[in-house]
Amino acid sequence: MHYLKIFAAITSIFRQVQVQKYFLALLLICFSALSALLWLIDFYQLNTASRSLLIAGFSSLILLTAFIFVYFLKIFNLRNEQLVAQRDYQNLLVYAQAIEKNDRTLRKFKHDQQNILLSLQTYVNESQQPELQQYFQQILDNANAQLQVAPQFANLDLIADKPLRSILLQKLAQAQQDAVTVKLELTKPFVLAAPISVAQIRMLGIILDNALEAAKSATTPAVQVALFSYPNGDAELIVANNFATAPNFGHLFDYGYSQKGAERGTGLASLRELAEQQPNLLLDVSQTTTEFRVILTFMEAN
């Protein structure tokens, strides 16, 4: 499997037009050097010792050229990965800004809706129609309930990283739509030592999705999210949820294991793989009889 991955990576690199040009140039240099070597041997009628010396020099040249080419491939691949990561992060920022804009628009619309309803309340109360008054009061109570959830998310503005703030806003809003009680513990500015990566956003998405899915099975669904920054540059993000039936903790990260059905348990397995690729991130998972908890620790790079 490891060799197949290496072969796939090399094949992907050689599909690049620039790499193909360099490779053709290398073959041309080697062919020219070999032709020159054969011509020298034939023209000067060199003895065995001279031939051996020339062949050794030619072989050294080939090895040196191959080493330089392999080094170039590594640099080229690294550069491509950096460009892809930069592009993904820029797309993530655009997505985060779109979510924030939509959230502000939605909040404004809800407040405008409440003001309009309040302005109509006097006319409804004076209508002397009990059924209309009762129905209107239900609408007003529902609008007020929706507006009351916004203040508990206001502290998300304390998160400096826009992509992180946006995914939390999106997932916590989804929790409320699914009638999951959300508790957000965030009282001080939350600052990461480095911008959050696309892979780390994927990890957080998996954690929150699993937390919401498990919590919905409980009698009183609840999810708690806490964020802490420390003076040494480290930061912690904690997600906890309750559940109806405790999962098998020993098989949580196995591919295919899930309480939702066969062949659906890929999220946590992917989470572990992503965590292993993050040098400055620690993943800690714990479970009690009533709660499942995940802690992401963002460490400052040495």
Short mmCIF file of C-alpha atoms in Angstrom, two decimals:
data_model
loop_
_atom_site.label_atom_id
_atom_site.label_comp_id
_atom_site.label_asym_id
_atom_site.label_seq_id
_atom_site.Cartn_x
_atom_site.Cartn_y
_atom_site.Cartn_z
CA MET A 1 0.00 0.00 0.00
CA HIS A 2 2.86 2.39 0.84
CA TYR A 3 4.52 1.77 -2.54
CA LEU A 4 1.22 2.34 -4.35
CA LYS A 5 0.89 5.74 -2.66
CA ILE A 6 4.45 6.66 -3.70
CA PHE A 7 3.75 5.52 -7.27
CA ALA A 8 0.53 7.54 -7.36
CA ALA A 9 2.33 10.64 -6.06
CA ILE A 10 5.12 10.29 -8.66
CA THR A 11 2.56 9.77 -11.44
CA SER A 12 0.69 12.87 -10.33
CA ILE A 13 3.89 14.91 -10.39
CA PHE A 14 4.86 13.71 -13.88
CA ARG A 15 1.50 14.88 -15.20
CA GLN A 16 2.69 18.44 -14.69
CA VAL A 17 3.85 20.01 -17.97
CA GLN A 18 6.82 21.74 -16.32
CA VAL A 19 8.06 18.45 -14.85
CA GLN A 20 7.75 16.76 -18.21
CA LYS A 21 9.91 19.48 -19.78
CA TYR A 22 12.61 19.06 -17.14
CA PHE A 23 12.53 15.27 -17.54
CA LEU A 24 12.90 15.51 -21.31
CA ALA A 25 15.79 17.92 -20.83
CA LEU A 26 17.44 15.41 -18.48
CA LEU A 27 17.05 12.60 -21.01
CA LEU A 28 18.51 14.83 -23.73
CA ILE A 29 21.53 15.67 -21.54
CA CYS A 30 22.13 11.99 -20.74
CA PHE A 31 21.78 10.98 -24.40
CA SER A 32 24.16 13.73 -25.51
CA ALA A 33 26.71 12.78 -22.86
CA LEU A 34 26.50 9.10 -23.82
CA SER A 35 26.92 9.92 -27.51
CA ALA A 36 29.93 12.10 -26.74
CA LEU A 37 31.44 9.35 -24.61
CA LEU A 38 31.04 6.73 -27.33
CA TRP A 39 32.50 9.12 -29.93
CA LEU A 40 35.55 9.84 -27.74
CA ILE A 41 36.18 6.14 -27.19
CA ASP A 42 35.88 5.38 -30.88
CA PHE A 43 37.78 8.42 -32.17
CA TYR A 44 40.79 8.25 -29.86
CA GLN A 45 40.91 4.45 -29.63
CA LEU A 46 41.29 4.70 -25.86
CA ASN A 47 42.79 1.90 -23.83
CA THR A 48 40.90 0.00 -21.16
CA ALA A 49 42.02 2.23 -18.28
CA SER A 50 40.95 5.41 -20.08
CA ARG A 51 37.64 3.86 -21.06
CA SER A 52 36.98 2.85 -17.47
CA LEU A 53 37.78 6.38 -16.29
CA LEU A 54 35.41 7.92 -18.83
CA ILE A 55 32.63 5.47 -18.01
CA ALA A 56 33.08 6.16 -14.29
CA GLY A 57 32.89 9.91 -14.95
CA PHE A 58 29.80 9.46 -17.11
CA SER A 59 28.15 7.32 -14.44
CA SER A 60 28.91 9.93 -11.80
CA LEU A 61 27.37 12.61 -14.03
CA ILE A 62 24.22 10.51 -14.47
CA LEU A 63 23.93 9.92 -10.72
CA LEU A 64 24.46 13.60 -9.97
CA THR A 65 21.86 14.60 -12.54
CA ALA A 66 19.39 12.04 -11.17
CA PHE A 67 19.96 13.34 -7.62
CA ILE A 68 19.35 16.92 -8.74
CA PHE A 69 16.19 15.84 -10.57
CA VAL A 70 14.81 13.96 -7.54
CA TYR A 71 15.57 16.98 -5.36
CA PHE A 72 13.76 19.16 -7.86
CA LEU A 73 10.74 16.83 -7.75
CA LYS A 74 10.58 17.13 -3.98
CA ILE A 75 10.79 20.93 -4.10
CA PHE A 76 8.23 21.04 -6.88
CA ASN A 77 5.83 18.78 -4.98
CA LEU A 78 6.28 20.80 -1.79
CA ARG A 79 5.60 24.02 -3.67
CA ASN A 80 2.45 22.54 -5.19
CA GLU A 81 1.21 21.44 -1.76
CA GLN A 82 1.80 24.94 -0.41
CA LEU A 83 -0.11 26.48 -3.32
CA VAL A 84 -3.01 24.06 -2.86
CA ALA A 85 -3.10 24.73 0.88
CA GLN A 86 -3.02 28.48 0.27
CA ARG A 87 -5.82 28.22 -2.29
CA ASP A 88 -7.93 26.05 0.03
CA TYR A 89 -7.43 28.50 2.88
CA GLN A 90 -8.45 31.44 0.69
CA ASN A 91 -11.58 29.55 -0.35
CA LEU A 92 -12.23 28.84 3.31
CA LEU A 93 -11.96 32.54 4.14
CA VAL A 94 -14.42 33.42 1.36
CA TYR A 95 -16.82 30.77 2.66
CA ALA A 96 -16.44 32.06 6.23
CA GLN A 97 -17.15 35.62 5.16
CA ALA A 98 -20.26 34.48 3.27
CA ILE A 99 -21.56 32.66 6.37
CA GLU A 100 -20.97 35.73 8.55
CA LYS A 101 -22.72 37.97 6.03
CA ASN A 102 -25.71 35.63 5.84
CA ASP A 103 -25.86 35.45 9.64
CA ARG A 104 -25.90 39.25 9.96
CA THR A 105 -28.61 39.48 7.30
CA LEU A 106 -30.68 36.82 9.05
CA ARG A 107 -30.36 38.55 12.43
CA LYS A 108 -31.44 41.86 10.92
CA PHE A 109 -34.40 40.20 9.23
CA LYS A 110 -35.50 38.55 12.50
CA HIS A 111 -35.32 41.82 14.40
CA ASP A 112 -37.25 43.60 11.66
CA GLN A 113 -39.82 40.83 11.73
CA GLN A 114 -40.23 41.18 15.50
CA ASN A 115 -40.66 44.95 15.22
CA ILE A 116 -43.34 44.52 12.58
CA LEU A 117 -45.18 41.98 14.72
CA LEU A 118 -45.01 44.26 17.74
CA SER A 119 -46.43 47.11 15.68
CA LEU A 120 -49.38 44.91 14.69
CA GLN A 121 -50.01 43.68 18.23
CA THR A 122 -52.05 46.75 19.21
CA TYR A 123 -54.37 46.35 16.23
CA VAL A 124 -54.87 42.66 16.96
CA ASN A 125 -55.62 43.30 20.63
CA GLU A 126 -58.22 45.89 19.65
CA SER A 127 -59.86 43.59 17.13
CA GLN A 128 -62.01 41.88 19.82
CA GLN A 129 -61.37 38.52 18.13
CA PRO A 130 -60.09 36.01 20.72
CA GLU A 131 -59.08 33.38 18.16
CA LEU A 132 -57.05 35.92 16.18
CA GLN A 133 -55.45 37.25 19.35
CA GLN A 134 -54.49 33.75 20.50
CA TYR A 135 -53.05 32.83 17.09
CA PHE A 136 -51.10 36.09 16.88
CA GLN A 137 -49.69 35.58 20.38
CA GLN A 138 -48.40 32.15 19.36
CA ILE A 139 -46.64 33.72 16.36
CA LEU A 140 -45.15 36.43 18.58
CA ASP A 141 -43.95 33.93 21.19
CA ASN A 142 -42.30 31.83 18.49
CA ALA A 143 -40.52 34.89 17.04
CA ASN A 144 -39.29 35.91 20.49
CA ALA A 145 -37.98 32.40 21.15
CA GLN A 146 -35.96 32.50 17.92
CA LEU A 147 -34.48 35.86 18.80
CA GLN A 148 -33.52 34.79 22.30
CA VAL A 149 -31.01 32.25 20.98
CA ALA A 150 -28.91 34.89 19.24
CA PRO A 151 -27.29 36.46 22.36
CA GLN A 152 -25.62 33.24 23.45
CA PHE A 153 -23.77 33.16 20.13
CA ALA A 154 -22.71 36.80 20.35
CA ASN A 155 -19.51 35.75 22.14
CA LEU A 156 -18.38 33.99 18.97
CA ASP A 157 -17.07 37.40 17.95
CA LEU A 158 -14.32 36.80 20.53
CA ILE A 159 -12.83 34.22 18.15
CA ALA A 160 -10.20 35.92 15.99
CA ASP A 161 -9.98 33.16 13.36
CA LYS A 162 -12.79 33.69 10.83
CA PRO A 163 -13.06 30.12 9.48
CA LEU A 164 -13.20 28.74 13.03
CA ARG A 165 -15.82 31.29 14.03
CA SER A 166 -17.90 30.53 10.96
CA ILE A 167 -18.00 26.75 11.32
CA LEU A 168 -18.95 27.07 14.99
CA LEU A 169 -21.72 29.51 14.08
CA GLN A 170 -23.02 27.19 11.38
CA LYS A 171 -22.95 24.01 13.47
CA LEU A 172 -24.40 25.59 16.62
CA ALA A 173 -27.20 27.16 14.59
CA GLN A 174 -27.87 23.72 13.12
CA ALA A 175 -28.02 22.31 16.67
CA GLN A 176 -30.74 24.76 17.59
CA GLN A 177 -32.72 23.87 14.50
CA ASP A 178 -32.50 20.23 15.60
CA ALA A 179 -33.79 21.17 19.09
CA VAL A 180 -30.43 20.40 20.71
CA THR A 181 -29.64 22.53 23.76
CA VAL A 182 -26.36 24.36 23.19
CA LYS A 183 -24.10 25.80 25.88
CA LEU A 184 -21.21 27.95 24.67
CA GLU A 185 -18.45 28.73 27.15
CA LEU A 186 -16.42 31.59 25.72
CA THR A 187 -15.76 34.65 27.89
CA LYS A 188 -12.32 35.82 26.74
CA PRO A 189 -10.73 36.38 23.31
CA PHE A 190 -9.80 33.08 21.68
CA VAL A 191 -6.61 33.42 19.65
CA LEU A 192 -4.71 30.66 17.87
CA ALA A 193 -0.93 30.81 17.46
CA ALA A 194 -1.36 30.11 13.73
CA PRO A 195 -4.34 30.34 11.35
CA ILE A 196 -6.48 27.23 11.48
CA SER A 197 -5.87 24.89 8.54
CA VAL A 198 -8.37 23.27 6.21
CA ALA A 199 -7.58 19.86 7.73
CA GLN A 200 -8.28 21.21 11.23
CA ILE A 201 -11.59 22.66 10.04
CA ARG A 202 -12.45 19.21 8.68
CA MET A 203 -11.61 17.70 12.06
CA LEU A 204 -13.83 20.16 13.90
CA GLY A 205 -16.65 19.53 11.45
CA ILE A 206 -16.45 15.78 12.11
CA ILE A 207 -16.38 16.33 15.89
CA LEU A 208 -19.41 18.66 15.87
CA ASP A 209 -21.41 16.48 13.46
CA ASN A 210 -20.84 13.40 15.62
CA ALA A 211 -21.69 15.32 18.78
CA LEU A 212 -24.99 16.57 17.34
CA GLU A 213 -25.89 13.16 15.95
CA ALA A 214 -25.23 11.41 19.27
CA ALA A 215 -26.97 14.09 21.35
CA LYS A 216 -30.17 13.84 19.32
CA SER A 217 -30.62 10.29 20.56
CA ALA A 218 -30.75 11.48 24.20
CA THR A 219 -33.96 12.33 26.05
CA THR A 220 -32.79 15.91 26.52
CA PRO A 221 -30.22 16.52 23.74
CA ALA A 222 -27.38 18.77 24.83
CA VAL A 223 -24.02 19.86 23.40
CA GLN A 224 -21.43 21.97 25.18
CA VAL A 225 -18.63 23.86 23.44
CA ALA A 226 -15.85 25.59 25.38
CA LEU A 227 -12.85 27.56 24.11
CA PHE A 228 -9.82 28.62 26.15
CA SER A 229 -6.62 30.47 25.26
CA TYR A 230 -3.52 30.32 27.47
CA PRO A 231 -0.65 32.78 27.98
CA ASN A 232 1.92 30.35 26.53
CA GLY A 233 0.21 30.47 23.13
CA ASP A 234 -1.67 27.17 23.44
CA ALA A 235 -5.44 26.96 23.04
CA GLU A 236 -8.09 24.34 23.79
CA LEU A 237 -11.41 23.64 22.11
CA ILE A 238 -13.71 21.24 23.97
CA VAL A 239 -16.86 19.62 22.58
CA ALA A 240 -19.03 17.48 24.85
CA ASN A 241 -22.39 15.81 24.28
CA ASN A 242 -24.76 13.44 26.02
CA PHE A 243 -26.22 10.31 24.43
CA ALA A 244 -28.86 7.64 24.87
CA THR A 245 -26.60 4.61 24.47
CA ALA A 246 -22.88 4.69 25.18
CA PRO A 247 -20.74 3.74 22.15
CA ASN A 248 -18.11 1.04 22.32
CA PHE A 249 -15.15 3.22 23.25
CA GLY A 250 -12.59 0.61 22.20
CA HIS A 251 -13.86 0.59 18.61
CA LEU A 252 -14.67 4.27 18.13
CA PHE A 253 -11.88 4.86 15.62
CA ASP A 254 -12.38 1.63 13.68
CA TYR A 255 -13.50 1.99 10.08
CA GLY A 256 -17.10 0.87 9.69
CA TYR A 257 -17.99 1.10 13.39
CA SER A 258 -21.10 3.20 13.96
CA GLN A 259 -24.27 3.22 16.02
CA LYS A 260 -26.06 4.56 12.95
CA GLY A 261 -25.71 1.38 10.92
CA ALA A 262 -23.20 -0.72 9.03
CA GLU A 263 -20.49 0.95 6.93
CA ARG A 264 -21.35 4.45 8.20
CA GLY A 265 -18.59 4.83 10.77
CA THR A 266 -15.92 6.65 8.78
CA GLY A 267 -15.98 10.05 10.50
CA LEU A 268 -13.98 9.26 13.64
CA ALA A 269 -11.59 7.03 11.71
CA SER A 270 -10.90 9.95 9.37
CA LEU A 271 -10.57 12.20 12.42
CA ARG A 272 -7.75 10.09 13.80
CA GLU A 273 -5.93 10.06 10.46
CA LEU A 274 -6.20 13.83 10.17
CA ALA A 275 -4.99 14.29 13.76
CA GLU A 276 -1.88 12.20 13.06
CA GLN A 277 -0.98 14.59 10.24
CA GLN A 278 -1.13 17.71 12.47
CA PRO A 279 2.23 18.23 14.25
CA ASN A 280 0.99 21.00 16.56
CA LEU A 281 -2.41 19.59 17.43
CA LEU A 282 -3.38 17.08 20.12
CA LEU A 283 -6.59 15.06 20.02
CA ASP A 284 -7.93 13.70 23.30
CA VAL A 285 -11.14 11.68 23.58
CA SER A 286 -12.84 10.56 26.79
CA GLN A 287 -16.16 9.06 27.79
CA THR A 288 -18.25 8.63 30.93
CA THR A 289 -21.56 6.88 31.42
CA THR A 290 -23.43 10.04 30.43
CA GLU A 291 -21.06 12.15 28.35
CA PHE A 292 -18.68 11.97 25.40
CA ARG A 293 -15.93 14.60 25.28
CA VAL A 294 -13.36 15.61 22.66
CA ILE A 295 -10.53 18.07 23.35
CA LEU A 296 -8.47 19.69 20.61
CA THR A 297 -5.29 21.33 21.90
CA PHE A 298 -3.65 23.79 19.52
CA MET A 299 0.00 24.11 20.48
CA GLU A 300 2.28 26.96 19.52
CA ALA A 301 4.84 25.86 16.94
CA ASN A 302 8.36 25.49 18.30
#
